[in-house]
PDB file of C-alpha atoms in Angstrom:
ATOM      1  CA  ALA I   1      -0.075  -0.159  -0.134  1.00  0.00           C
ATOM      2  CA  PHE I   2       2.921   2.105   0.706  1.00  0.00           C
ATOM      3  CA  ALA I   3       4.954   1.097  -2.157  1.00  0.00           C
ATOM      4  CA  GLY I   4       4.483   4.129  -4.374  1.00  0.00           C
ATOM      5  CA  TRP I   5       5.753   6.721  -1.387  1.00  0.00           C
ATOM      6  CA  PRO I   6       8.822   8.707  -2.338  1.00  0.00           C
ATOM      7  CA  ASN I   7      11.786   8.075   0.088  1.00  0.00           C
ATOM      8  CA  GLN I   8      12.927  11.528  -0.018  1.00  0.00           C
ATOM      9  CA  ALA I   9      15.483  13.242   2.813  1.00  0.00           C
ATOM     10  CA  ILE I  10      13.969  15.509   5.013  1.00  0.00           C
ATOM     11  CA  ALA I  11      15.714  18.552   6.146  1.00  0.00           C
ATOM     12  CA  PHE I  12      14.609  19.299   9.693  1.00  0.00           C
ATOM     13  CA  PRO I  13      14.667  22.743  11.215  1.00  0.00           C
ATOM     14  CA  THR I  14      17.341  23.872  13.765  1.00  0.00           C
ATOM     15  CA  TYR I  15      16.792  25.756  16.683  1.00  0.00           C
ATOM     16  CA  PRO I  16      18.610  26.758  19.863  1.00  0.00           C
ATOM     17  CA  LYS I  17      19.208  23.659  22.359  1.00  0.00           C
ATOM     18  CA  PRO I  18      17.361  24.334  25.547  1.00  0.00           C
ATOM     19  CA  VAL I  19      19.188  24.894  28.432  1.00  0.00           C
ATOM     20  CA  ARG I  20      18.213  24.561  32.537  1.00  0.00           C
ATOM     21  CA  GLN I  21      17.071  27.553  33.741  1.00  0.00           C
ATOM     22  CA  THR I  22      19.139  28.909  36.635  1.00  0.00           C
ATOM     23  CA  ASN I  23      16.770  30.912  38.554  1.00  0.00           C
ATOM     24  CA  LYS I  24      13.211  30.387  40.261  1.00  0.00           C
ATOM     25  CA  ARG I  25      10.069  31.905  37.962  1.00  0.00           C
ATOM     26  CA  GLU I  26       6.796  32.069  39.374  1.00  0.00           C
ATOM     27  CA  LYS I  27       3.589  32.741  37.345  1.00  0.00           C
ATOM     28  CA  TYR I  28      -0.066  33.525  39.062  1.00  0.00           C
ATOM     29  CA  ILE I  29      -3.016  33.299  36.535  1.00  0.00           C
ATOM     30  CA  ASN I  30      -6.140  34.385  38.316  1.00  0.00           C
ATOM     31  CA  MET I  31      -9.433  32.591  37.168  1.00  0.00           C
ATOM     32  CA  PRO I  32     -12.716  32.048  39.125  1.00  0.00           C
ATOM     33  CA  ALA I  33     -12.365  28.521  40.337  1.00  0.00           C
ATOM     34  CA  GLN I  34     -12.864  26.369  43.609  1.00  0.00           C
ATOM     35  CA  GLN I  35      -9.479  25.269  43.565  1.00  0.00           C
ATOM     36  CA  VAL I  36      -5.982  26.400  42.398  1.00  0.00           C
ATOM     37  CA  ASN I  37      -4.218  24.067  40.089  1.00  0.00           C
ATOM     38  CA  MET I  38      -0.255  24.083  40.219  1.00  0.00           C
ATOM     39  CA  TYR I  39       2.379  22.938  37.787  1.00  0.00           C
ATOM     40  CA  LEU I  40       6.121  22.866  39.052  1.00  0.00           C
ATOM     41  CA  GLY I  41       9.215  22.002  36.897  1.00  0.00           C
ATOM     42  CA  HIS I  42      11.929  22.283  34.739  1.00  0.00           C
ATOM     43  CA  LEU I  43      13.687  21.232  31.958  1.00  0.00           C
ATOM     44  CA  GLY I  44      13.864  17.607  31.769  1.00  0.00           C
ATOM     45  CA  VAL I  45      15.859  14.677  29.525  1.00  0.00           C
ATOM     46  CA  THR I  46      15.617  13.103  26.293  1.00  0.00           C
ATOM     47  CA  ARG I  47      14.507   9.207  25.657  1.00  0.00           C
ATOM     48  CA  THR I  48      18.007   8.296  24.778  1.00  0.00           C
ATOM     49  CA  ASN I  49      19.544   9.527  28.167  1.00  0.00           C
ATOM     50  CA  PRO I  50      21.854   6.648  29.658  1.00  0.00           C
ATOM     51  CA  ASP I  51      20.213   7.550  32.964  1.00  0.00           C
ATOM     52  CA  TYR I  52      16.476   7.004  31.601  1.00  0.00           C
ATOM     53  CA  TYR I  53      15.795   3.715  33.629  1.00  0.00           C
ATOM     54  CA  ALA I  54      16.940   5.075  36.810  1.00  0.00           C
ATOM     55  CA  LEU I  55      15.058   7.966  36.260  1.00  0.00           C
ATOM     56  CA  GLN I  56      11.975   5.910  35.734  1.00  0.00           C
ATOM     57  CA  VAL I  57      12.464   4.278  38.674  1.00  0.00           C
ATOM     58  CA  LEU I  58      12.983   7.497  40.438  1.00  0.00           C
ATOM     59  CA  ASP I  59       9.634   8.757  38.828  1.00  0.00           C
ATOM     60  CA  THR I  60       7.772   5.817  40.140  1.00  0.00           C
ATOM     61  CA  ILE I  61       9.060   6.586  43.982  1.00  0.00           C
ATOM     62  CA  LEU I  62       8.606  10.245  43.834  1.00  0.00           C
ATOM     63  CA  GLY I  63       5.609  10.740  41.933  1.00  0.00           C
ATOM     64  CA  GLY I  64       3.891   7.157  41.340  1.00  0.00           C
ATOM     65  CA  GLY I  65       1.818   5.059  39.186  1.00  0.00           C
ATOM     66  CA  ALA I  66      -1.416   3.658  39.044  1.00  0.00           C
ATOM     67  CA  GLY I  67      -1.715   1.410  42.217  1.00  0.00           C
ATOM     68  CA  PHE I  68       1.407   2.620  43.612  1.00  0.00           C
ATOM     69  CA  THR I  69       1.624   4.848  46.700  1.00  0.00           C
ATOM     70  CA  ALA I  70       4.732   6.984  46.041  1.00  0.00           C
ATOM     71  CA  ARG I  71       6.136   9.942  48.152  1.00  0.00           C
ATOM     72  CA  ILE I  72       4.288  13.006  46.813  1.00  0.00           C
ATOM     73  CA  PRO I  73       0.878  11.261  46.587  1.00  0.00           C
ATOM     74  CA  GLN I  74       1.518   9.591  50.038  1.00  0.00           C
ATOM     75  CA  ARG I  75       2.737  12.863  52.049  1.00  0.00           C
ATOM     76  CA  LEU I  76       0.275  15.523  50.138  1.00  0.00           C
ATOM     77  CA  ARG I  77      -2.737  13.487  49.539  1.00  0.00           C
ATOM     78  CA  ASP I  78      -2.695  10.764  52.231  1.00  0.00           C
ATOM     79  CA  ASP I  79      -0.821  12.229  54.915  1.00  0.00           C
ATOM     80  CA  LEU I  80      -2.205  16.083  54.840  1.00  0.00           C
ATOM     81  CA  GLY I  81      -5.119  15.598  52.453  1.00  0.00           C
ATOM     82  CA  LEU I  82      -4.365  18.444  50.182  1.00  0.00           C
ATOM     83  CA  ALA I  83      -5.495  16.973  46.991  1.00  0.00           C
ATOM     84  CA  TYR I  84      -7.005  13.994  45.289  1.00  0.00           C
ATOM     85  CA  THR I  85      -4.567  14.147  42.588  1.00  0.00           C
ATOM     86  CA  THR I  86      -0.871  14.839  42.782  1.00  0.00           C
ATOM     87  CA  PHE I  87       1.867  13.524  40.777  1.00  0.00           C
ATOM     88  CA  ALA I  88       5.347  14.074  39.438  1.00  0.00           C
ATOM     89  CA  SER I  89       7.363  12.756  36.479  1.00  0.00           C
ATOM     90  CA  ILE I  90      10.539  13.589  34.438  1.00  0.00           C
ATOM     91  CA  THR I  91      10.689  10.575  32.042  1.00  0.00           C
ATOM     92  CA  MET I  92       6.984  11.198  30.881  1.00  0.00           C
ATOM     93  CA  THR I  93       7.819  13.495  28.036  1.00  0.00           C
ATOM     94  CA  ALA I  94      11.102  12.420  27.411  1.00  0.00           C
ATOM     95  CA  GLY I  95      11.761  12.226  23.501  1.00  0.00           C
ATOM     96  CA  LEU I  96      14.311  13.116  20.683  1.00  0.00           C
ATOM     97  CA  ASP I  97      14.580  16.704  22.533  1.00  0.00           C
ATOM     98  CA  PRO I  98      14.506  16.842  26.248  1.00  0.00           C
ATOM     99  CA  GLY I  99      11.228  16.958  27.826  1.00  0.00           C
ATOM    100  CA  ARG I 100      10.223  18.596  31.227  1.00  0.00           C
ATOM    101  CA  PHE I 101      10.352  17.436  34.875  1.00  0.00           C
ATOM    102  CA  ILE I 102       6.672  18.275  35.938  1.00  0.00           C
ATOM    103  CA  SER I 103       4.906  17.941  39.442  1.00  0.00           C
ATOM    104  CA  PHE I 104       1.259  18.591  39.674  1.00  0.00           C
ATOM    105  CA  ILE I 105      -1.209  19.501  42.630  1.00  0.00           C
ATOM    106  CA  GLY I 106      -4.855  20.965  42.633  1.00  0.00           C
ATOM    107  CA  THR I 107      -5.989  22.056  46.207  1.00  0.00           C
ATOM    108  CA  SER I 108      -7.865  24.644  47.766  1.00  0.00           C
ATOM    109  CA  PRO I 109      -6.769  28.261  47.786  1.00  0.00           C
ATOM    110  CA  GLU I 110      -6.081  28.215  51.626  1.00  0.00           C
ATOM    111  CA  ASN I 111      -3.533  25.268  51.026  1.00  0.00           C
ATOM    112  CA  MET I 112      -1.760  26.652  48.267  1.00  0.00           C
ATOM    113  CA  LYS I 113       1.477  27.649  49.809  1.00  0.00           C
ATOM    114  CA  LEU I 114       1.441  24.425  51.755  1.00  0.00           C
ATOM    115  CA  ALA I 115       1.047  22.462  49.062  1.00  0.00           C
ATOM    116  CA  ILE I 116       3.901  24.075  47.066  1.00  0.00           C
ATOM    117  CA  GLU I 117       6.087  23.766  50.050  1.00  0.00           C
ATOM    118  CA  GLY I 118       5.380  19.974  50.044  1.00  0.00           C
ATOM    119  CA  LEU I 119       6.233  19.407  46.423  1.00  0.00           C
ATOM    120  CA  VAL I 120       9.354  21.368  46.901  1.00  0.00           C
ATOM    121  CA  ASN I 121      10.224  19.553  50.177  1.00  0.00           C
ATOM    122  CA  GLU I 122       9.875  16.070  48.601  1.00  0.00           C
ATOM    123  CA  ILE I 123      11.660  17.142  45.344  1.00  0.00           C
ATOM    124  CA  ARG I 124      14.447  18.305  47.939  1.00  0.00           C
ATOM    125  CA  ARG I 125      14.570  14.816  49.899  1.00  0.00           C
ATOM    126  CA  ILE I 126      14.933  12.837  47.165  1.00  0.00           C
ATOM    127  CA  ILE I 127      17.763  14.745  45.799  1.00  0.00           C
ATOM    128  CA  GLU I 128      19.510  14.891  49.498  1.00  0.00           C
ATOM    129  CA  GLU I 129      18.398  11.679  50.988  1.00  0.00           C
ATOM    130  CA  PRO I 130      18.999   7.967  49.335  1.00  0.00           C
ATOM    131  CA  VAL I 131      15.941   6.055  48.596  1.00  0.00           C
ATOM    132  CA  THR I 132      15.136   2.918  51.101  1.00  0.00           C
ATOM    133  CA  VAL I 133      15.892  -0.572  49.733  1.00  0.00           C
ATOM    134  CA  GLU I 134      12.486  -1.426  50.026  1.00  0.00           C
ATOM    135  CA  GLU I 135      11.060   1.648  47.879  1.00  0.00           C
ATOM    136  CA  LEU I 136      13.721   0.649  45.203  1.00  0.00           C
ATOM    137  CA  ARG I 137      12.364  -3.110  45.432  1.00  0.00           C
ATOM    138  CA  ASP I 138       8.590  -1.967  45.099  1.00  0.00           C
ATOM    139  CA  ALA I 139       9.208   0.669  42.002  1.00  0.00           C
ATOM    140  CA  LYS I 140      11.104  -2.312  40.249  1.00  0.00           C
ATOM    141  CA  ASP I 141       8.351  -4.593  41.006  1.00  0.00           C
ATOM    142  CA  TYR I 142       5.648  -2.173  39.807  1.00  0.00           C
ATOM    143  CA  LEU I 143       7.607  -1.130  36.495  1.00  0.00           C
ATOM    144  CA  THR I 144       8.406  -4.752  35.380  1.00  0.00           C
ATOM    145  CA  GLY I 145       4.858  -6.033  36.493  1.00  0.00           C
ATOM    146  CA  SER I 146       2.828  -3.339  34.658  1.00  0.00           C
ATOM    147  CA  PHE I 147       5.066  -3.183  31.621  1.00  0.00           C
ATOM    148  CA  VAL I 148       3.175  -6.114  29.803  1.00  0.00           C
ATOM    149  CA  PHE I 149       0.130  -3.921  30.016  1.00  0.00           C
ATOM    150  CA  ALA I 150       1.685  -1.821  27.473  1.00  0.00           C
ATOM    151  CA  PHE I 151       1.298  -4.206  24.507  1.00  0.00           C
ATOM    152  CA  GLU I 152      -2.179  -5.285  24.952  1.00  0.00           C
ATOM    153  CA  SER I 153      -3.978  -3.526  21.714  1.00  0.00           C
ATOM    154  CA  SER I 154      -2.477  -3.155  18.285  1.00  0.00           C
ATOM    155  CA  ALA I 155      -2.354   0.475  18.555  1.00  0.00           C
ATOM    156  CA  GLN I 156      -0.003  -0.111  21.531  1.00  0.00           C
ATOM    157  CA  ILE I 157       2.040  -2.556  19.752  1.00  0.00           C
ATOM    158  CA  SER I 158       2.299  -0.132  16.670  1.00  0.00           C
ATOM    159  CA  ARG I 159       3.412   2.755  19.123  1.00  0.00           C
ATOM    160  CA  PHE I 160       6.090   0.601  20.417  1.00  0.00           C
ATOM    161  CA  LEU I 161       7.512  -0.371  17.190  1.00  0.00           C
ATOM    162  CA  VAL I 162       7.723   3.258  16.038  1.00  0.00           C
ATOM    163  CA  HIS I 163       9.361   4.112  19.214  1.00  0.00           C
ATOM    164  CA  ALA I 164      11.819   1.481  18.881  1.00  0.00           C
ATOM    165  CA  GLU I 165      12.848   2.692  15.619  1.00  0.00           C
ATOM    166  CA  ILE I 166      13.248   6.350  16.326  1.00  0.00           C
ATOM    167  CA  TYR I 167      15.014   5.734  19.704  1.00  0.00           C
ATOM    168  CA  GLY I 168      16.920   2.627  18.617  1.00  0.00           C
ATOM    169  CA  LEU I 169      15.526   0.290  21.370  1.00  0.00           C
ATOM    170  CA  GLY I 170      15.631  -2.693  19.042  1.00  0.00           C
ATOM    171  CA  PHE I 171      12.992  -5.031  18.563  1.00  0.00           C
ATOM    172  CA  ASP I 172      14.042  -7.439  21.494  1.00  0.00           C
ATOM    173  CA  TYR I 173      13.551  -4.471  24.047  1.00  0.00           C
ATOM    174  CA  VAL I 174      10.397  -6.264  25.164  1.00  0.00           C
ATOM    175  CA  GLN I 175      12.955  -9.021  26.594  1.00  0.00           C
ATOM    176  CA  LYS I 176      15.470  -6.912  27.903  1.00  0.00           C
ATOM    177  CA  TYR I 177      13.346  -4.067  29.455  1.00  0.00           C
ATOM    178  CA  PRO I 178      13.033  -5.892  32.953  1.00  0.00           C
ATOM    179  CA  ASP I 179      17.074  -6.181  33.193  1.00  0.00           C
ATOM    180  CA  TYR I 180      17.439  -2.638  32.337  1.00  0.00           C
ATOM    181  CA  ILE I 181      15.017  -2.027  35.685  1.00  0.00           C
ATOM    182  CA  HIS I 182      16.385  -4.814  37.692  1.00  0.00           C
ATOM    183  CA  ALA I 183      19.905  -3.487  37.008  1.00  0.00           C
ATOM    184  CA  ILE I 184      19.170  -0.156  38.924  1.00  0.00           C
ATOM    185  CA  THR I 185      20.626   0.764  42.448  1.00  0.00           C
ATOM    186  CA  VAL I 186      19.976   3.143  45.326  1.00  0.00           C
ATOM    187  CA  LYS I 187      23.224   4.833  44.102  1.00  0.00           C
ATOM    188  CA  ASP I 188      21.856   5.146  40.682  1.00  0.00           C
ATOM    189  CA  VAL I 189      18.807   6.719  41.591  1.00  0.00           C
ATOM    190  CA  SER I 190      20.420   9.290  44.295  1.00  0.00           C
ATOM    191  CA  ARG I 191      22.856  10.248  41.453  1.00  0.00           C
ATOM    192  CA  ALA I 192      20.280  10.594  38.911  1.00  0.00           C
ATOM    193  CA  ALA I 193      18.410  12.989  41.201  1.00  0.00           C
ATOM    194  CA  LYS I 194      20.966  15.119  42.075  1.00  0.00           C
ATOM    195  CA  LEU I 195      22.067  15.267  38.264  1.00  0.00           C
ATOM    196  CA  TYR I 196      18.438  16.093  36.850  1.00  0.00           C
ATOM    197  CA  LEU I 197      16.223  17.303  39.388  1.00  0.00           C
ATOM    198  CA  ASP I 198      16.129  20.949  41.194  1.00  0.00           C
ATOM    199  CA  SER I 199      14.549  22.271  44.058  1.00  0.00           C
ATOM    200  CA  GLU I 200      15.774  25.553  43.640  1.00  0.00           C
ATOM    201  CA  ASN I 201      15.368  26.541  40.183  1.00  0.00           C
ATOM    202  CA  TYR I 202      12.017  25.915  38.776  1.00  0.00           C
ATOM    203  CA  THR I 203       9.117  27.304  37.123  1.00  0.00           C
ATOM    204  CA  LEU I 204       5.955  27.539  38.944  1.00  0.00           C
ATOM    205  CA  VAL I 205       2.673  28.198  37.322  1.00  0.00           C
ATOM    206  CA  VAL I 206      -0.472  28.777  39.606  1.00  0.00           C
ATOM    207  CA  VAL I 207      -4.145  29.283  38.082  1.00  0.00           C
ATOM    208  CA  GLY I 208      -7.002  29.729  40.137  1.00  0.00           C
ATOM    209  CA  PRO I 209      -8.398  32.395  42.681  1.00  0.00           C
ATOM    210  CA  VAL I 210      -4.938  33.779  43.277  1.00  0.00           C
ATOM    211  CA  ALA I 211      -3.372  37.476  42.752  1.00  0.00           C
ATOM    212  CA  GLY I 212      -0.594  38.262  40.438  1.00  0.00           C
ATOM    213  CA  ASN I 213       1.603  38.460  43.767  1.00  0.00           C
ATOM    214  CA  GLY I 214       0.807  34.769  44.836  1.00  0.00           C
ATOM    215  CA  ASN I 215      -1.761  35.744  47.178  1.00  0.00           C
ATOM    216  CA  VAL I 216      -5.152  34.051  47.439  1.00  0.00           C
ATOM    217  CA  SER I 217      -7.701  36.187  45.904  1.00  0.00           C
ATOM    218  CA  THR I 218     -10.911  36.426  48.343  1.00  0.00           C
ATOM    219  CA  GLN I 219     -13.100  37.971  45.873  1.00  0.00           C
ATOM    220  CA  GLU I 220     -12.501  34.601  43.409  1.00  0.00           C
ATOM    221  CA  SER I 221     -12.434  32.200  45.949  1.00  0.00           C
ATOM    222  CA  ALA I 222     -15.612  33.139  47.574  1.00  0.00           C
ATOM    223  CA  LYS I 223     -17.478  32.712  44.258  1.00  0.00           C
TER     224      LYS I 223
END
């Protein structure tokens, strides 16, 4: 069906290479709502980064996956009751170009500053303190156990084949993936956290009943 398609070289546009920010940026967008939605993050990594699998394990420990209680959900949702949904990930958007590290929480306006502080504290903690052996084991079990569900449909298999070609994974990646994950150590996760996460220099975007200075807008939150 595709035999007649021309096989031509494509000249891709060039653009400046993105660099990690070296300061903190905050943007508050006032919008009538019952809660504030907050995204906190910075530049991430490419899919071909050699630390990708260590970062996948880190993601699972810090931000979680379905059915897995990670640090941020456990602390901000379960312990403090600040939100129903909260997460963090650096590998989710990794591609040919660097994606982004992103963390999210939606909470009530009066808990906004506590929620921001909670996100930053958990990011800082995984940078400064090694994860536990139990956290590492549980993350590996989750990743290797859930991996098979990425191949349930024809669309998922097709997507994998495209990714295998684009990122040079090899079509035996399905067999190799568990070994990549099981090879990750506590030191690998700590090293990756120190290299690729930043609890000081990030961009914070808050949308909801807030003023431009980051204070809660009483008029909007009362609506």
